[in-house]
Coordinates of C-alpha atoms in Angstrom, one line a residue:
X1014 CA 58.4 36.0 -105.4
X1015 CA 57.2 39.1 -103.5
X1016 CA 54.6 38.8 -100.8
X1017 CA 51.5 40.8 -101.4
X1018 CA 51.3 44.0 -99.3
X1019 CA 48.9 44.1 -96.4
X1020 CA 46.5 46.9 -96.5
X1021 CA 47.0 49.3 -93.7
X1022 CA 44.1 49.9 -91.3
X1023 CA 42.1 53.0 -92.2
X1024 CA 42.4 55.7 -89.7
X1025 CA 39.4 56.4 -87.7
X1026 CA 37.4 59.4 -88.7
X1027 CA 37.8 62.5 -86.7
X1028 CA 34.4 62.6 -85.5
X1029 CA 34.3 59.0 -84.0
X1030 CA 35.7 59.8 -80.6
X1031 CA 33.5 62.9 -80.1
X1032 CA 30.5 60.9 -81.2
X1033 CA 31.3 57.9 -78.9
X1034 CA 31.7 60.2 -76.0
X1035 CA 28.4 61.9 -76.7
X1036 CA 26.6 58.5 -76.9
X1037 CA 28.1 57.4 -73.6
X1038 CA 27.2 60.7 -71.9
X1039 CA 23.6 60.4 -73.2
X1040 CA 23.5 56.8 -72.0
X1041 CA 24.7 57.7 -68.5
X1042 CA 22.1 60.5 -68.5
X1043 CA 19.4 58.2 -69.5
X1044 CA 20.2 55.6 -67.0
X1045 CA 20.5 58.1 -64.1
X1046 CA 17.7 60.5 -64.7
X1047 CA 14.1 59.7 -63.9
X1048 CA 11.7 59.7 -66.8
X1049 CA 8.9 62.3 -66.2
X1050 CA 5.6 60.6 -65.5
X1051 CA 7.1 57.2 -65.0
X1052 CA 8.1 57.7 -61.3
X1053 CA 5.0 59.4 -60.1
X1054 CA 3.1 56.2 -59.4
X1055 CA 6.1 54.8 -57.5
X1056 CA 6.7 57.9 -55.6
X1057 CA 3.0 57.9 -54.4
X1058 CA 3.2 54.2 -53.4
X1059 CA 6.3 55.0 -51.3
X1060 CA 4.7 58.0 -49.7
X1061 CA 1.7 55.9 -48.9
X1062 CA 3.7 53.4 -46.7
X1063 CA 3.3 53.7 -43.0
X1064 CA 6.1 55.3 -41.1
X1065 CA 8.4 52.8 -39.4
X1066 CA 8.5 52.9 -35.7
X1067 CA 11.5 54.4 -34.1
X1068 CA 14.2 52.2 -32.8
X1069 CA 14.5 51.8 -29.0
X1070 CA 17.2 50.9 -26.5
X1071 CA 17.6 47.2 -25.9
X1072 CA 16.1 46.2 -29.3
X1073 CA 18.0 43.7 -31.5
X1074 CA 18.1 44.6 -35.1
X1075 CA 19.1 41.9 -37.7
X1076 CA 19.9 43.1 -41.3
X1077 CA 19.9 40.2 -43.9
X1078 CA 22.1 41.4 -46.7
X1079 CA 22.2 39.4 -49.9
X1080 CA 25.7 40.5 -51.0
X1081 CA 28.6 42.4 -49.3
X1082 CA 28.0 46.2 -49.6
X1083 CA 24.3 46.0 -49.9
X1084 CA 24.0 46.6 -46.2
X1085 CA 26.2 49.7 -46.4
X1086 CA 24.9 51.1 -49.6
X1087 CA 21.1 50.6 -48.8
X1088 CA 20.9 50.6 -45.1
X1089 CA 23.7 52.5 -43.4
X1090 CA 21.4 55.3 -42.3
X1091 CA 18.9 52.9 -40.7
X1092 CA 21.7 50.9 -39.0
X1093 CA 23.2 54.2 -37.7
X1094 CA 19.9 55.3 -36.4
X1095 CA 19.3 51.9 -34.5
X1096 CA 22.8 52.2 -32.9
X1097 CA 22.2 55.7 -31.8
X1098 CA 18.8 54.6 -30.2
X1099 CA 20.7 51.9 -28.1
X1100 CA 19.8 48.9 -30.2
X1101 CA 22.0 46.0 -30.8
X1102 CA 22.7 45.6 -34.5
X1103 CA 23.6 42.4 -36.3
X1104 CA 24.4 41.9 -40.0
X1105 CA 24.3 38.5 -41.9
X1106 CA 25.5 38.4 -45.4
X1107 CA 23.9 35.5 -47.4
X1108 CA 26.7 35.3 -49.9
X1109 CA 30.3 36.3 -50.1
X1110 CA 29.6 38.3 -53.4
X1111 CA 31.9 35.9 -55.2
X1112 CA 29.6 35.5 -58.3
X1113 CA 30.1 39.0 -59.7
X1114 CA 32.1 37.8 -62.8
X1115 CA 32.3 41.3 -64.3
X1116 CA 33.9 42.7 -61.0
X1117 CA 36.3 39.7 -60.9
X1118 CA 37.3 40.3 -64.4
X1119 CA 38.2 43.8 -63.6
X1120 CA 39.9 43.3 -60.3
X1121 CA 41.7 40.0 -61.3
X1122 CA 42.6 41.2 -64.8
X1123 CA 41.2 38.2 -66.4
X1124 CA 38.7 37.8 -69.3
X1125 CA 37.1 34.7 -67.8
X1126 CA 37.3 34.6 -64.0
X1127 CA 36.9 31.3 -62.4
X1128 CA 37.8 29.5 -59.2
X1129 CA 40.6 31.5 -57.6
X1130 CA 39.7 34.8 -59.1
X1131 CA 36.1 34.4 -57.9
X1132 CA 37.2 33.3 -54.4
X1133 CA 39.6 36.2 -54.2
X1134 CA 36.9 38.7 -55.1
X1135 CA 34.6 37.2 -52.4
X1136 CA 37.2 37.3 -49.7
X1137 CA 37.9 41.0 -50.6
X1138 CA 34.4 41.9 -50.7
X1139 CA 33.7 40.2 -47.3
X1140 CA 36.7 42.0 -45.8
X1141 CA 35.5 45.4 -47.2
X1142 CA 31.9 44.8 -45.9
X1143 CA 33.3 43.8 -42.4
X1144 CA 35.4 46.9 -42.3
X1145 CA 32.5 49.1 -43.4
X1146 CA 30.2 47.6 -40.7
X1147 CA 32.9 48.3 -38.0
X1148 CA 32.9 51.9 -39.1
X1149 CA 29.0 51.9 -38.6
X1150 CA 29.7 50.5 -35.0
X1151 CA 28.8 46.9 -35.7
X1152 CA 31.3 44.7 -33.8
X1153 CA 32.8 41.7 -35.6
X1154 CA 31.1 39.3 -33.3
X1155 CA 27.8 40.8 -34.6
X1156 CA 28.7 40.0 -38.3
X1157 CA 28.0 36.6 -40.0
X1158 CA 28.8 35.5 -43.5
X1159 CA 26.7 32.5 -44.5
X1160 CA 28.6 31.9 -47.7
X1161 CA 25.9 30.6 -50.1
X1162 CA 26.8 30.6 -53.7
X1163 CA 26.2 34.0 -55.2
X1164 CA 23.8 32.6 -57.8
X1165 CA 21.6 31.0 -55.2
X1166 CA 20.0 34.2 -54.3
X1167 CA 18.1 36.7 -56.5
X1168 CA 19.9 39.9 -57.2

């Protein structure tokens, strides 16, 4: 008795790769480009904010960062200005950033990161954030990680 032949998978149409790339490019443009008319109100609200006073020598500046890298990506310029003015700068991270499952899946090569993979991610993110803070001139003794679970604070 002969086994029935399995049908070979059909090859993808020639246009599928270019179409997929075009869709991804359009999505990237849509995500990153401001939509005309939508950002005007927000820009006016930001422009109406009062100017923050300049930093002064002897001031103490504490930056509370929800996750490692937020302090660098969002506030590196401000922290640099504070240090240049002679202020003491401190950074406190609320979480270790160990709840970012998509990042853990990519870095730990696992589909369902748990336990060890998430802890490893948190340790790596804290190490990178501490190194970035040192580059910004913030000494290690001015850096604190509270270590709350990443899901405990709003992102």
